[in-house]
């Protein structure tokens, strides 16, 4: 719950400037290699040390070739580099896996590491052949440009229809160690709850066992990247990957019970949440970030189902764009969520980023409200919809965006 | 399968002019009563004889008050009149059920029938109080205007954002009886597979047992009204209702085994299909009807899941609007359907209404195709997407429409 959850250890975790290069021992680079006409389209993230790694992948049954290769290369829980191109998803091609493997060989040779320690990702148009040539031509420059300040270049190179880079980093203290955690993400359309709906690359200098890293990533992603929706389309290629290289010098976290794991989990939640919100906020054509908080739910599943359905409804999304407090559409979307509940109990509030708030529905029925105030609240850049189910003590938050003319403009354009 | 199924008895069933007034013994009327500013907004369908009745309702957990009352009044399988207003859905109000009941009393008194033999429906904005006054003021005129030619007036009065009336009728021969079957429907936005996504009122002069009528309606609706999508939003108020008054003089159909039932089922399929397609084609802002045929599937569930997902994908819908043969988006949508299959087998064809056709995907990979021809095919008013799964002998068809600027225009407008 964005505004309502208090993180007990929040003081211990502080936001810092940066991205995948914030943790010690990481370098990155981004360049134009020729997959796109002009903009940067090839990114590399490199850890000086072999790292623990974990990933969460798309649930789409049509999976991009890079996902299959990354899965195979992650099987031992170790990796050292991530290569990602934009402009072509390398999916539904005749020789996609071959190309993805060849890319890892090129990176391995250039960095003098094993090809199995390279993870690969692609994003862009599906179903177009991907040429190996831009990788070949760009690789030596890409490696040469690796830099401890290169994270934003990499963040730039993984974008497709995104309007801006997405990066975030935090720092927290463990006994005898200062740990850093940073990430970059991309995603704008084809975004919907159900891992993985975009790309997220996260780095940390924490020392942690791969299996524990995997479990922690999965749990956090379910509450962050898996709680956003732009257009209901779940992509074929997307993943969230983390590298943990241990350079912070903490005693390696090896069990669920260690208090350090909780601190790390909270820090990872903050980073993933910010990177996920950045995607929802940058949804194709979006003008308003919609945060749906479901409160006093019977359990977390119920709260999540309602929150996701509200942010996914085309009619809610267009009403927000039109600044129309159309309560009926909210109730309708709540009603066709997968959750069971008695809608005769529920209250709904609309809230703007400066904490103006208005009640629009009480006990399942629309109440009369100040339409001018509602119009003003709906004009916010960051709208919250708070839904009280009064069935228990659980809660959940989902993030989406409004649906505008520009979504149509972007997606009806030829072969975006 | 729209173009591929051959109905053996099709010759026996012929299309005729008309609507709910085509069968013997039915009258209808439609008027402006004051729920909307100017246009007709109150419809009445009346059978001279008490009829068998059956209905299928929305699956939304938030249900309109009229649905609860219609359910209660249908419990004995008999009804004689249907009253429907547009402009206000009578849902999520404090006293919705009370109002819906009162409407039935007014109709019962005016027609001199029991209020329990009146079914009631409402469509329009959710969450606004519905006044009984327009019903009271309009009722005597509405009943006076009942006419055997009044079906189109009723079809007009149930519309909301629809651009045109939807009506269809057929005639078929049974031994010793000519039977007629006709209907009207409404729906444009808030349309998605999962009964019931709009209003459909169907009449027939067939004599049939209510339970058999219910089973037949449910089966047919699952292949017609439940296979269309406009925007993924399932409404709170929608239903398909049929009245069968027996005026055709056939021997009452009483068992599943009677051959007459099969003929009736085919006729009902034709009527429901046409009324459902009319809704998809008139989807808010739509310029192209999209028909997705899934062929050679392992079973019908698999075929339906794929077909529904393709017509529901925002990215497929915007690509069709942009006349972009974006195969990746098709594969992606197929991939996140609920169906299990091996996408490496599948072929995809695009086909225009004049039967021009182009193969865009073979064995799960994009093939090179004539882009100019694809652009031409995508410019059709009625586009078919044929997907061959090569897993068995089942097939299914779903209908949807493209996603255009006008969808945003219509739905961002204040309180549509």
Coordinates of C-alpha atoms in Angstrom, one line a residue, chain A residues 44 49 69 81 107 121 150 159 167 175 200 203 244 248 270 283 295 310 335 338 341 343 362 376 391:
Chain A
X44 CA 25.5 -4.3 -21.5
X49 CA 32.8 -10.8 -10.1
X69 CA 18.8 -19.1 -23.5
X81 CA 26.8 -10.1 -17.6
X107 CA 29.8 -11.2 -25.3
X121 CA 17.3 -10.2 -23.5
X150 CA 27.3 3.9 -17.7
X159 CA 13.8 1.5 -24.4
X167 CA 16.3 3.9 -13.0
X175 CA 26.2 -5.2 10.3
X200 CA 13.9 -5.1 -15.3
X203 CA 22.1 -5.3 -9.4
X244 CA 24.2 -10.0 -6.7
X248 CA 29.6 -5.1 -0.2
X270 CA 11.3 -0.3 -2.9
X283 CA 2.2 3.7 -20.3
X295 CA -8.2 -2.1 1.8
X310 CA -9.8 -1.9 -11.7
X335 CA -17.8 -6.9 -10.0
X338 CA -12.0 -12.9 -9.8
X341 CA -17.1 -10.4 -1.8
X343 CA -20.3 -5.4 -2.9
X362 CA -20.9 4.1 0.1
X376 CA -10.3 18.6 -9.9
X391 CA -14.1 -8.0 4.9

